[in-house]
Short mmCIF file of C-alpha atoms and ligand atoms in Angstrom, two decimals:
data_model
loop_
_atom_site.label_atom_id
_atom_site.label_comp_id
_atom_site.label_asym_id
_atom_site.label_seq_id
_atom_site.Cartn_x
_atom_site.Cartn_y
_atom_site.Cartn_z
CA MET A 23 32.77 -30.47 40.58
CA ARG A 24 31.68 -27.23 42.19
CA ILE A 25 32.43 -26.17 45.92
CA LEU A 26 30.90 -23.50 47.86
CA LEU A 27 33.54 -22.29 50.54
CA VAL A 28 32.40 -20.08 53.67
CA GLU A 29 35.11 -18.64 55.58
CA ASP A 30 35.61 -14.95 56.99
CA ASP A 31 39.41 -15.38 57.37
CA SER A 32 40.94 -13.91 54.11
CA LEU A 33 44.36 -15.76 54.53
CA LEU A 34 42.92 -19.12 55.35
CA GLY A 35 40.20 -18.54 52.64
CA ASP A 36 42.64 -17.64 49.93
CA GLY A 37 44.79 -20.64 50.76
CA VAL A 38 41.67 -23.38 50.59
CA ARG A 39 40.32 -21.77 47.50
CA ALA A 40 43.88 -21.99 45.83
CA GLY A 41 44.14 -25.53 46.99
CA LEU A 42 40.82 -26.62 45.83
CA ALA A 43 41.33 -24.74 42.31
CA GLN A 44 44.60 -26.64 42.19
CA GLU A 45 42.58 -29.93 42.10
CA GLY A 46 40.28 -28.90 39.22
CA TYR A 47 37.30 -27.99 41.23
CA ALA A 48 35.32 -24.63 40.89
CA VAL A 49 35.26 -22.80 44.09
CA ASP A 50 32.94 -19.89 45.08
CA TRP A 51 34.25 -18.21 48.02
CA VAL A 52 31.83 -16.28 50.35
CA ARG A 53 33.03 -14.51 53.86
CA ASP A 54 29.72 -14.32 55.88
CA GLY A 55 26.64 -16.30 56.70
CA ARG A 56 24.23 -14.12 54.60
CA ALA A 57 26.11 -14.36 51.58
CA ALA A 58 26.41 -18.15 52.03
CA GLN A 59 22.44 -18.28 52.25
CA THR A 60 22.24 -16.47 48.99
CA ALA A 61 24.64 -18.69 47.15
CA LEU A 62 22.91 -21.99 48.55
CA ALA A 63 19.55 -20.81 47.29
CA SER A 64 21.10 -20.42 43.84
CA GLY A 65 22.13 -24.14 44.24
CA GLY A 66 24.31 -26.14 41.96
CA TYR A 67 27.01 -27.16 44.23
CA ASP A 68 28.47 -30.69 45.09
CA LEU A 69 29.88 -29.66 48.42
CA LEU A 70 30.06 -26.92 50.98
CA VAL A 71 33.05 -26.28 53.21
CA LEU A 72 31.76 -24.31 56.14
CA ASP A 73 33.75 -22.46 58.85
CA LEU A 74 31.52 -22.58 61.82
CA GLY A 75 32.86 -19.30 63.51
CA LEU A 76 31.21 -16.55 60.88
CA PRO A 77 29.80 -13.15 61.16
CA GLY A 78 26.17 -12.49 60.49
CA VAL A 79 24.54 -16.17 60.34
CA PRO A 80 26.79 -18.64 62.27
CA GLY A 81 27.66 -21.54 60.54
CA LEU A 82 25.80 -23.82 62.86
CA GLU A 83 22.71 -22.19 62.11
CA LEU A 84 23.32 -22.32 58.48
CA LEU A 85 23.93 -25.99 58.64
CA ASP A 86 20.75 -26.62 60.70
CA ALA A 87 18.81 -24.41 58.10
CA LEU A 88 20.08 -26.52 55.11
CA ARG A 89 19.21 -29.73 56.84
CA ARG A 90 15.82 -28.57 57.72
CA ALA A 91 15.29 -27.94 54.25
CA HIS A 92 16.03 -31.37 53.31
CA ASN A 93 19.24 -30.40 51.49
CA ASN A 94 21.54 -33.34 51.24
CA LEU A 95 24.40 -31.59 50.22
CA PRO A 96 27.82 -32.96 51.57
CA VAL A 97 29.09 -30.50 54.19
CA LEU A 98 32.66 -30.17 55.69
CA ILE A 99 33.01 -28.04 58.62
CA LEU A 100 36.14 -26.18 59.84
CA THR A 101 36.38 -25.60 63.43
CA ALA A 102 38.73 -24.12 66.10
CA ARG A 103 41.45 -26.68 67.78
CA ASP A 104 39.72 -26.12 71.11
CA SER A 105 36.07 -26.36 70.33
CA VAL A 106 35.33 -30.29 70.68
CA ALA A 107 31.68 -29.09 71.75
CA ASP A 108 31.34 -27.33 68.27
CA ARG A 109 32.63 -30.35 66.42
CA VAL A 110 30.22 -32.42 68.06
CA LYS A 111 27.24 -30.14 67.57
CA GLY A 112 28.31 -29.59 63.90
CA LEU A 113 28.10 -33.37 63.21
CA ASP A 114 24.95 -33.80 65.09
CA SER A 115 23.54 -30.75 63.02
CA GLY A 116 24.13 -32.74 59.93
CA ALA A 117 27.70 -32.08 59.03
CA ASP A 118 29.44 -35.00 57.22
CA ASP A 119 33.00 -34.40 58.51
CA TYR A 120 35.22 -31.79 60.15
CA LEU A 121 38.87 -30.23 60.03
CA VAL A 122 40.41 -28.78 62.97
CA LYS A 123 42.30 -25.75 62.27
CA PRO A 124 44.88 -25.29 61.35
CA PHE A 125 44.82 -28.17 58.87
CA ASP A 126 47.02 -29.20 55.96
CA LEU A 127 45.74 -28.59 52.71
CA GLU A 128 46.64 -32.31 51.32
CA GLU A 129 44.07 -33.74 54.22
CA LEU A 130 41.59 -31.13 53.05
CA THR A 131 41.52 -32.24 49.45
CA ALA A 132 41.66 -35.96 50.53
CA ARG A 133 38.53 -35.44 52.76
CA VAL A 134 36.74 -33.50 49.90
CA ARG A 135 37.49 -36.33 47.59
CA VAL A 136 35.93 -38.73 50.10
CA LEU A 137 32.75 -36.32 50.32
CA LEU A 138 32.34 -36.00 46.63
CA ARG A 139 32.68 -39.63 46.05
CA ARG A 140 30.06 -40.52 48.62
CA GLY A 141 27.76 -37.62 47.36
CA ALA A 142 28.23 -39.33 43.97
CA GLY A 143 27.13 -42.71 45.47
CA ARG A 144 30.44 -43.86 45.06
CA ALA A 145 32.82 -45.85 47.81
CA ALA A 146 35.62 -46.99 45.52
CA PRO A 147 38.40 -44.22 45.19
CA VAL A 148 38.91 -44.48 41.57
CA ILE A 149 36.09 -44.08 39.00
CA ARG A 150 35.95 -47.02 36.34
CA HIS A 151 34.06 -46.77 32.92
CA GLY A 152 34.66 -49.46 30.58
CA ASP A 153 38.19 -49.35 29.74
CA ILE A 154 38.75 -46.11 31.42
CA VAL A 155 39.66 -45.62 34.90
CA LEU A 156 40.24 -42.01 36.49
CA ASP A 157 41.92 -41.63 39.76
CA PRO A 158 40.76 -38.34 41.34
CA ALA A 159 43.35 -38.35 43.99
CA SER A 160 46.39 -38.80 41.34
CA HIS A 161 44.82 -37.27 38.53
CA ALA A 162 45.82 -40.20 36.73
CA VAL A 163 43.75 -41.32 33.86
CA THR A 164 44.22 -44.76 32.02
CA LEU A 165 42.65 -46.29 28.88
CA LYS A 166 43.12 -50.08 28.61
CA ASP A 167 45.90 -49.89 31.27
CA LYS A 168 47.80 -47.34 29.31
CA PRO A 169 48.27 -43.68 30.75
CA VAL A 170 46.56 -40.92 28.94
CA GLU A 171 47.62 -37.45 29.13
CA LEU A 172 45.11 -34.78 30.13
CA SER A 173 45.26 -30.92 30.83
CA PRO A 174 43.85 -30.01 34.05
CA ARG A 175 40.61 -28.97 32.41
CA GLU A 176 40.26 -31.76 30.26
CA PHE A 177 40.73 -33.96 33.30
CA ALA A 178 38.08 -31.87 35.34
CA VAL A 179 35.32 -32.33 32.54
CA LEU A 180 36.20 -35.94 32.12
CA ARG A 181 35.71 -36.37 35.96
CA GLU A 182 32.48 -34.48 36.00
CA LEU A 183 31.01 -36.46 33.09
CA LEU A 184 32.01 -39.68 34.47
CA GLU A 185 30.90 -38.93 37.95
CA ASN A 186 27.37 -38.07 36.39
CA ALA A 187 27.51 -40.93 33.83
CA GLY A 188 23.73 -41.49 32.38
CA GLN A 189 23.06 -37.63 33.04
CA VAL A 190 22.94 -35.12 30.50
CA LEU A 191 25.15 -31.98 31.40
CA SER A 192 24.36 -28.67 29.89
CA ARG A 193 27.42 -26.85 28.46
CA ALA A 194 26.80 -23.95 31.33
CA ARG A 195 26.86 -26.42 34.03
CA LEU A 196 30.24 -27.81 32.75
CA GLU A 197 31.45 -24.58 32.51
CA GLN A 198 30.34 -23.57 36.11
CA SER A 199 31.75 -26.92 37.40
CA LEU A 200 35.02 -25.82 35.87
CA TYR A 201 35.34 -22.13 36.49
CA GLY A 202 33.05 -20.92 39.19
CA TRP A 203 31.65 -17.30 39.20
CA ASP A 204 34.57 -15.12 39.09
CA ARG A 205 36.30 -16.41 35.74
CA GLU A 206 35.80 -15.20 32.22
CA VAL A 207 35.09 -18.32 30.16
CA GLU A 208 35.74 -18.65 26.48
CA SER A 209 32.46 -19.35 24.82
CA ASN A 210 33.90 -22.69 23.10
CA ALA A 211 36.10 -23.82 25.90
CA VAL A 212 33.77 -26.81 26.83
CA GLU A 213 33.56 -27.86 23.19
CA VAL A 214 37.41 -27.69 22.75
CA HIS A 215 37.96 -29.78 25.82
CA VAL A 216 35.43 -32.37 24.53
CA HIS A 217 37.25 -32.42 21.29
CA TYR A 218 40.44 -33.10 22.83
CA LEU A 219 38.93 -35.74 25.13
CA ARG A 220 37.47 -37.53 22.06
CA ARG A 221 40.76 -37.76 20.25
CA LYS A 222 42.45 -39.08 23.27
CA LEU A 223 39.79 -41.50 24.71
CA GLY A 224 37.93 -42.57 21.55
CA SER A 225 34.78 -40.44 19.78
CA GLY A 226 32.39 -42.89 21.11
CA LEU A 227 32.42 -42.02 25.03
CA ILE A 228 30.88 -38.35 25.12
CA LYS A 229 27.86 -37.94 23.17
CA THR A 230 26.64 -34.53 22.00
CA LEU A 231 23.00 -33.64 22.19
CA ARG A 232 22.68 -30.77 20.20
CA GLY A 233 21.25 -27.76 21.89
CA ILE A 234 21.14 -29.72 25.28
CA GLY A 235 24.56 -30.73 26.34
CA TYR A 236 26.73 -33.80 26.53
CA LEU A 237 26.16 -37.39 27.98
CA VAL A 238 28.50 -40.16 28.81
CA GLU A 239 26.23 -43.27 29.22
CA ARG A 240 26.34 -45.28 32.28
CA PRO A 241 28.82 -48.02 32.06
CA THR A 242 27.31 -51.48 31.33
CA ARG A 243 28.15 -53.89 33.95
CA LYS A 244 30.64 -56.76 33.04
CA1 CA B 308 35.98 -17.66 61.18
#
């Protein structure tokens, strides 16, 4: 899952980025409205966390332009404590949720999980796929009700594949969803994670389409 964070406050931005990275999300952080426009134009995000008080293009303007362009990206806005009017305007301009500063990182990550699962068309808090259950909140994975130990990266790859079951994900897409822009990624990182996931969850779950990417089939309904 890849998140674009738009926040001009260095301290807050750093904290939010670290908190989201801890949850296994790839976070691209920009500090003004223009850089946000450029990043959004490149696409590939699952969620936008948007501060409304920004230099350059104001957050509300950015949001408005996004929705006018029929972009359905889930948006969580960050607003100042005293600005009820901004919150209302933000929601009416197409934001899906808001947080008032200062906020707790735990609340932020919980709201992010809600928006990501809604974005994926899911209301249930856990992802079920056959005998596998993945809990995005606790990072627990079970296979036939038995816990499976996964590294944070393996967990993130599995979450991405299960959330997009039925779609082929390219290696580049998986790398981006794991590392964002600013990390050096070893060229075989994704292959290695997939290799271990197969060992732990069975070889049939993740299919390799040579030269195209990876696929987890849509679960068959029971
Ligand atoms: Ca600000």
